[in-house]
Amino acid sequence: GFNLKFKSALRLSRIFWPTLKRNKGKIINIGGGAGAWEKPLRTFMIGGAVNAALNHFSKSLALQGKIDKVSVSTINPGMTLTSRLKKLLKAESKVTKKSTSQILKERSKAAKITRPTKPEEVANLVYKLIKDKNSNGKIIKIDGGKVKL
């Protein structure tokens, strides 16, 4: 997770910063609730730490972005109904002998949401940030399809 999420954000920012600076571009990082507001889990230690590191990096980079006219923001989705989550639900279903929908309902209830976020809701939020002239430094939570600044 660290190489894929954090180091790729670091490397890509470093590589593209001159171009972003020249064109007053935007960086929108996708973190996760585990590094922001969700309760720590013993089964997601690395993921939470990576997301927390990405949040800190993004906030720090936004300070430089203010000087260079490059916008840096982060979206932290909570539980999102991705193919990865569906795969994890199927694996848990085999172990617990519960249906995937039952497991999803239980997880949603534990997360205090009515349903998981849909990937297209995250995509729509990215689009809104692209159009937002004042998005630098924003850290946005989306959970259960609800956006919170």
mmCIF file of C-alpha atoms in Angstrom:
data_model
loop_
_atom_site.group_PDB
_atom_site.id
_atom_site.type_symbol
_atom_site.label_atom_id
_atom_site.label_comp_id
_atom_site.label_asym_id
_atom_site.label_seq_id
_atom_site.Cartn_x
_atom_site.Cartn_y
_atom_site.Cartn_z
ATOM 1 C CA GLY A 1 0.000 0.000 0.000
ATOM 2 C CA PHE A 2 2.764 2.464 0.875
ATOM 3 C CA ASN A 3 4.478 2.192 -2.521
ATOM 4 C CA LEU A 4 1.245 2.212 -4.488
ATOM 5 C CA LYS A 5 -0.563 5.071 -2.778
ATOM 6 C CA PHE A 6 1.920 7.275 -0.936
ATOM 7 C CA LYS A 7 5.124 6.930 -2.936
ATOM 8 C CA SER A 8 3.291 7.189 -6.267
ATOM 9 C CA ALA A 9 1.662 10.461 -5.098
ATOM 10 C CA LEU A 10 5.060 11.732 -3.996
ATOM 11 C CA ARG A 11 6.845 10.732 -7.200
ATOM 12 C CA LEU A 12 4.129 11.973 -9.563
ATOM 13 C CA SER A 13 3.907 15.298 -7.729
ATOM 14 C CA ARG A 14 7.665 15.716 -7.965
ATOM 15 C CA ILE A 15 7.785 14.798 -11.667
ATOM 16 C CA PHE A 16 4.821 16.926 -12.764
ATOM 17 C CA TRP A 17 5.218 19.920 -10.426
ATOM 18 C CA PRO A 18 7.052 22.113 -12.997
ATOM 19 C CA THR A 19 4.275 21.514 -15.556
ATOM 20 C CA LEU A 20 1.534 21.975 -12.954
ATOM 21 C CA LYS A 21 3.200 25.213 -11.833
ATOM 22 C CA ARG A 22 3.448 26.503 -15.398
ATOM 23 C CA ASN A 23 -0.214 25.676 -16.096
ATOM 24 C CA LYS A 24 -1.689 26.430 -12.648
ATOM 25 C CA GLY A 25 -2.704 22.785 -12.415
ATOM 26 C CA LYS A 26 -4.344 20.620 -9.783
ATOM 27 C CA ILE A 27 -3.479 17.532 -7.802
ATOM 28 C CA ILE A 28 -6.346 15.572 -6.293
ATOM 29 C CA ASN A 29 -5.188 12.713 -4.090
ATOM 30 C CA ILE A 30 -7.520 9.898 -3.052
ATOM 31 C CA GLY A 31 -6.820 8.829 0.514
ATOM 32 C CA GLY A 32 -9.242 7.012 2.756
ATOM 33 C CA GLY A 33 -11.259 7.332 5.916
ATOM 34 C CA ALA A 34 -8.870 5.039 7.782
ATOM 35 C CA GLY A 35 -6.254 7.773 7.776
ATOM 36 C CA ALA A 36 -8.627 10.561 8.648
ATOM 37 C CA TRP A 37 -11.671 9.937 10.813
ATOM 38 C CA GLU A 38 -12.346 6.207 11.043
ATOM 39 C CA LYS A 39 -11.554 4.268 14.198
ATOM 40 C CA PRO A 40 -8.205 2.449 13.897
ATOM 41 C CA LEU A 41 -8.461 -1.274 13.174
ATOM 42 C CA ARG A 42 -5.867 -3.904 13.999
ATOM 43 C CA THR A 43 -6.603 -5.455 10.592
ATOM 44 C CA PHE A 44 -5.937 -2.213 8.673
ATOM 45 C CA MET A 45 -2.860 -0.760 10.374
ATOM 46 C CA ILE A 46 -0.813 -0.210 7.232
ATOM 47 C CA GLY A 47 -3.707 1.158 5.180
ATOM 48 C CA GLY A 48 -4.592 3.667 7.885
ATOM 49 C CA ALA A 49 -0.985 4.771 8.277
ATOM 50 C CA VAL A 50 -0.581 5.201 4.508
ATOM 51 C CA ASN A 51 -3.769 7.288 4.289
ATOM 52 C CA ALA A 52 -2.647 9.451 7.241
ATOM 53 C CA ALA A 53 0.736 9.988 5.557
ATOM 54 C CA LEU A 54 -0.987 10.951 2.289
ATOM 55 C CA ASN A 55 -3.186 13.465 4.126
ATOM 56 C CA HIS A 56 -0.173 15.066 5.788
ATOM 57 C CA PHE A 57 1.797 15.144 2.533
ATOM 58 C CA SER A 58 -1.162 16.713 0.694
ATOM 59 C CA LYS A 59 -1.656 19.396 3.360
ATOM 60 C CA SER A 60 2.049 20.237 3.275
ATOM 61 C CA LEU A 61 2.180 20.251 -0.522
ATOM 62 C CA ALA A 62 -0.866 22.567 -0.591
ATOM 63 C CA LEU A 63 1.237 25.145 1.302
ATOM 64 C CA GLN A 64 3.800 25.076 -1.518
ATOM 65 C CA GLY A 65 0.920 25.014 -3.994
ATOM 66 C CA LYS A 66 -0.332 28.305 -2.617
ATOM 67 C CA ILE A 67 3.019 29.880 -3.529
ATOM 68 C CA ASP A 68 3.281 28.167 -6.938
ATOM 69 C CA LYS A 69 -0.422 28.482 -7.880
ATOM 70 C CA VAL A 70 -0.914 24.699 -7.902
ATOM 71 C CA SER A 71 -4.009 23.392 -6.153
ATOM 72 C CA VAL A 72 -3.581 20.296 -3.973
ATOM 73 C CA SER A 73 -6.568 18.616 -2.340
ATOM 74 C CA THR A 74 -7.501 15.204 -0.995
ATOM 75 C CA ILE A 75 -10.654 13.120 -1.015
ATOM 76 C CA ASN A 76 -11.012 10.605 1.820
ATOM 77 C CA PRO A 77 -13.723 8.102 0.957
ATOM 78 C CA GLY A 78 -15.118 5.825 3.604
ATOM 79 C CA MET A 79 -16.321 2.346 2.683
ATOM 80 C CA THR A 80 -16.688 2.364 -1.106
ATOM 81 C CA LEU A 81 -18.341 -0.372 -3.134
ATOM 82 C CA THR A 82 -15.369 -1.164 -5.371
ATOM 83 C CA SER A 83 -14.450 -4.478 -6.958
ATOM 84 C CA ARG A 84 -11.881 -4.878 -4.161
ATOM 85 C CA LEU A 85 -14.561 -4.529 -1.478
ATOM 86 C CA LYS A 86 -16.817 -6.962 -3.331
ATOM 87 C CA LYS A 87 -13.960 -9.484 -3.416
ATOM 88 C CA LEU A 88 -13.351 -9.028 0.323
ATOM 89 C CA LEU A 89 -17.076 -9.457 1.031
ATOM 90 C CA LYS A 90 -17.119 -12.724 -0.917
ATOM 91 C CA ALA A 91 -14.115 -14.026 1.009
ATOM 92 C CA GLU A 92 -15.708 -13.052 4.335
ATOM 93 C CA SER A 93 -18.966 -14.650 3.225
ATOM 94 C CA LYS A 94 -17.239 -17.997 2.737
ATOM 95 C CA VAL A 95 -15.744 -17.852 6.228
ATOM 96 C CA THR A 96 -18.774 -16.532 8.115
ATOM 97 C CA LYS A 97 -21.449 -18.335 6.054
ATOM 98 C CA LYS A 98 -23.334 -15.021 5.797
ATOM 99 C CA SER A 99 -24.493 -13.468 2.547
ATOM 100 C CA THR A 100 -22.438 -10.625 1.134
ATOM 101 C CA SER A 101 -25.460 -8.318 1.447
ATOM 102 C CA GLN A 102 -25.827 -9.214 5.132
ATOM 103 C CA ILE A 103 -22.129 -8.514 5.754
ATOM 104 C CA LEU A 104 -22.423 -5.222 3.872
ATOM 105 C CA LYS A 105 -25.442 -4.203 5.987
ATOM 106 C CA GLU A 106 -23.528 -5.045 9.174
ATOM 107 C CA ARG A 107 -20.470 -3.086 8.051
ATOM 108 C CA SER A 108 -22.608 -0.115 7.027
ATOM 109 C CA LYS A 109 -24.360 -0.126 10.390
ATOM 110 C CA ALA A 110 -21.015 -0.297 12.219
ATOM 111 C CA ALA A 111 -19.762 2.637 10.118
ATOM 112 C CA LYS A 112 -23.003 4.536 10.878
ATOM 113 C CA ILE A 113 -23.896 4.931 7.212
ATOM 114 C CA THR A 114 -26.959 3.751 5.313
ATOM 115 C CA ARG A 115 -24.887 2.433 2.426
ATOM 116 C CA PRO A 116 -21.354 2.419 1.045
ATOM 117 C CA THR A 117 -20.168 5.210 -1.206
ATOM 118 C CA LYS A 118 -20.368 4.438 -4.923
ATOM 119 C CA PRO A 119 -17.190 4.847 -6.997
ATOM 120 C CA GLU A 120 -19.011 7.241 -9.334
ATOM 121 C CA GLU A 121 -19.768 9.506 -6.343
ATOM 122 C CA VAL A 122 -16.035 9.803 -5.715
ATOM 123 C CA ALA A 123 -15.517 10.491 -9.438
ATOM 124 C CA ASN A 124 -18.181 13.223 -9.343
ATOM 125 C CA LEU A 125 -16.436 14.802 -6.381
ATOM 126 C CA VAL A 126 -13.128 14.792 -8.301
ATOM 127 C CA TYR A 127 -14.896 16.590 -11.158
ATOM 128 C CA LYS A 128 -16.292 19.211 -8.757
ATOM 129 C CA LEU A 129 -12.818 19.803 -7.323
ATOM 130 C CA ILE A 130 -11.393 20.235 -10.813
ATOM 131 C CA LYS A 131 -13.904 23.021 -11.430
ATOM 132 C CA ASP A 132 -13.499 24.570 -7.957
ATOM 133 C CA LYS A 133 -11.252 27.648 -8.100
ATOM 134 C CA ASN A 134 -10.694 27.520 -4.321
ATOM 135 C CA SER A 135 -9.892 23.844 -3.800
ATOM 136 C CA ASN A 136 -6.278 24.207 -2.625
ATOM 137 C CA GLY A 137 -5.774 22.585 0.760
ATOM 138 C CA LYS A 138 -9.224 21.027 0.924
ATOM 139 C CA ILE A 139 -9.467 17.656 2.635
ATOM 140 C CA ILE A 140 -12.887 16.233 1.849
ATOM 141 C CA LYS A 141 -14.659 13.299 3.453
ATOM 142 C CA ILE A 142 -17.202 11.282 1.502
ATOM 143 C CA ASP A 143 -18.934 8.511 3.385
ATOM 144 C CA GLY A 144 -22.144 6.731 2.531
ATOM 145 C CA GLY A 145 -22.421 9.065 -0.444
ATOM 146 C CA LYS A 146 -22.462 12.130 1.833
ATOM 147 C CA VAL A 147 -19.797 14.805 1.378
ATOM 148 C CA LYS A 148 -18.353 16.611 4.387
ATOM 149 C CA LEU A 149 -15.736 19.352 4.252
#
